[in-house]
PDB file of C-alpha atoms in Angstrom:
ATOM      1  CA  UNK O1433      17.862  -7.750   8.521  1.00  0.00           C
ATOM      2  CA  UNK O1434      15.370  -5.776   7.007  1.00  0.00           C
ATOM      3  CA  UNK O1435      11.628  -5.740   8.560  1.00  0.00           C
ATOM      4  CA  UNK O1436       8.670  -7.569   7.481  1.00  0.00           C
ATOM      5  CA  UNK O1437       5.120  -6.131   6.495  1.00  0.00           C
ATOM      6  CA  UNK O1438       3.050  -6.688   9.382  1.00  0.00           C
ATOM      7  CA  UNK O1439      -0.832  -7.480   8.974  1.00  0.00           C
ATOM      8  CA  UNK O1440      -1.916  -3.772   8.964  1.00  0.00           C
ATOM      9  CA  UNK O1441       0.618  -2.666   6.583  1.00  0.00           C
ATOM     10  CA  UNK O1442      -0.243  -5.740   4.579  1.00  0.00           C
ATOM     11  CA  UNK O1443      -4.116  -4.856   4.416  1.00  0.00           C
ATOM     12  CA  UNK O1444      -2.956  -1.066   3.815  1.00  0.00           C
ATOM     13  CA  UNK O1445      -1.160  -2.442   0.233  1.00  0.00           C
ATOM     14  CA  UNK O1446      -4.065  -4.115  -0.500  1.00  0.00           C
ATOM     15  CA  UNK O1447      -6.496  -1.650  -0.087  1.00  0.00           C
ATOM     16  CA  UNK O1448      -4.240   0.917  -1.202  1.00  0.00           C
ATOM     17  CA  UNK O1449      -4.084  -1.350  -4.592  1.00  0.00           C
ATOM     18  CA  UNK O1450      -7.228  -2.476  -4.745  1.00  0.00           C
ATOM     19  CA  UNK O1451      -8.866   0.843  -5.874  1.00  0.00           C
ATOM     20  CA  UNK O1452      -7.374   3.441  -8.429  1.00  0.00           C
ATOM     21  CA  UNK O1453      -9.306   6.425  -7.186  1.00  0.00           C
ATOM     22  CA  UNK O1454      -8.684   5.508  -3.398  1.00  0.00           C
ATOM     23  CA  UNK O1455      -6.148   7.479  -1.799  1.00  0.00           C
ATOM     24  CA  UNK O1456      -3.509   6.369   1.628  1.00  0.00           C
ATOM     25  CA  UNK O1457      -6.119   8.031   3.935  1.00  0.00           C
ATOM     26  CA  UNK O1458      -8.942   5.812   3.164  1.00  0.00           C
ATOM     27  CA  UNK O1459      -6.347   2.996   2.640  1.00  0.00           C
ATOM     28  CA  UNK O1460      -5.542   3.208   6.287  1.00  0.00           C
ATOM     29  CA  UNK O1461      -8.955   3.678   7.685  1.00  0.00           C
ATOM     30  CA  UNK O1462     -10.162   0.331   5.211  1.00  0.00           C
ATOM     31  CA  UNK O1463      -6.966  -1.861   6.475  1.00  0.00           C
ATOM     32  CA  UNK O1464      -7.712  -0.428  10.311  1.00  0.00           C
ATOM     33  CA  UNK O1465      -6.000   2.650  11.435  1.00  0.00           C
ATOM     34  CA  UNK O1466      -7.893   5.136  13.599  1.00  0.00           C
ATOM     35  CA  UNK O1467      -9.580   7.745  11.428  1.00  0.00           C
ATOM     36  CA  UNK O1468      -8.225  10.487  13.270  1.00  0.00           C
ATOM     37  CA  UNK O1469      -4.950   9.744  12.250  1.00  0.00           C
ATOM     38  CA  UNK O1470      -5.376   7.742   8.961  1.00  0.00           C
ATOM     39  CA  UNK O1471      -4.359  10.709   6.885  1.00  0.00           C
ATOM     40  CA  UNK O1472      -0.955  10.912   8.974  1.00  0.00           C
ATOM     41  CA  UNK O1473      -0.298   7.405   8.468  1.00  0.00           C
ATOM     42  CA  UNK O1474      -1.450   6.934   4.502  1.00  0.00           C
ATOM     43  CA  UNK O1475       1.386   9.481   4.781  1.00  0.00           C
ATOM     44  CA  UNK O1476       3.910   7.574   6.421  1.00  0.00           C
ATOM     45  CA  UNK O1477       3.481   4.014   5.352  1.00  0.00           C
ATOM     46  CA  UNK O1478       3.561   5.169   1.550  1.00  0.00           C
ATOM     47  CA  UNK O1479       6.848   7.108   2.604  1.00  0.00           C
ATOM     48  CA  UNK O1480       8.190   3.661   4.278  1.00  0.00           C
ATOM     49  CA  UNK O1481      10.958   2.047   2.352  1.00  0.00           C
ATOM     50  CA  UNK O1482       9.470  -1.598   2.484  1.00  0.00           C
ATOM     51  CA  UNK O1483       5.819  -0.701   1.485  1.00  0.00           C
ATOM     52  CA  UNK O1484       6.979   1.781  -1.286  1.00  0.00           C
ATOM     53  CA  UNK O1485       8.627  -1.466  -2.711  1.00  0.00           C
ATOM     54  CA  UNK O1486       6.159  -3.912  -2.208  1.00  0.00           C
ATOM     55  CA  UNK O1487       3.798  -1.442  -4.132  1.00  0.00           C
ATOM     56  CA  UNK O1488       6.320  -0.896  -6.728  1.00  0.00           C
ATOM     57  CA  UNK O1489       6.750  -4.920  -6.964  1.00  0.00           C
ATOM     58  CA  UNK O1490       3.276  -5.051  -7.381  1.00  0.00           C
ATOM     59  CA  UNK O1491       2.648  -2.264 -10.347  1.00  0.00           C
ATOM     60  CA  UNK O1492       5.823  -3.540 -12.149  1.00  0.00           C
ATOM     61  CA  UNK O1493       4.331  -7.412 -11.690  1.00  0.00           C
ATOM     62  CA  UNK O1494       1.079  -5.741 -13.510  1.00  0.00           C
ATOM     63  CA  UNK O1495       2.656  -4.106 -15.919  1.00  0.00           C
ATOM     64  CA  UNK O1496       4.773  -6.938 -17.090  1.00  0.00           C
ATOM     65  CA  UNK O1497       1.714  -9.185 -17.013  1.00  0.00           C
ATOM     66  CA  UNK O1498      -0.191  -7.165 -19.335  1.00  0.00           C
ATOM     67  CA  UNK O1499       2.730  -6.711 -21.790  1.00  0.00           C
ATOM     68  CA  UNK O1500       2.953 -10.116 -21.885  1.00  0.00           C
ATOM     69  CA  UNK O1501      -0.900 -10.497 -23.090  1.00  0.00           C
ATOM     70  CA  UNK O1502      -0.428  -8.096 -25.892  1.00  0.00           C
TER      71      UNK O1502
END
């Protein structure tokens, strides 16, 4: 069974997608991972198979909305 997003990952998407110019370090620190290691976890959770997805869900979702208001 594959494992859910849990709250912090979920705010980490969110914040990730919220802001073009933001990048997975200040993505992590915004959702609430510790500073010190927010740059080490942007990292990881981007490299995570389940939030990769969800992102790529989420630009593809976008994308198709748009095309379909042209």
């Amino acid at each position: 069974m594959a494992k859910r997003i849990n709250e912090l990952e979920s705010k980490f998407i969110a914040f990730y997608l919220a802001d073009p110019k933001q990048n997975a370090t200040e993505a992590a620190e915004k959702a609430g991972y510790s500073p010190k290691s927010a740059t080490q976890i942007g990292s990881q959770l981007l490299r995570k198979p389940k939030i990769k997805n969800a992102i790529e869900q989420h630009i593809a979702s976008r994308r198709e909305a748009i095309s379909k208001d042209s």
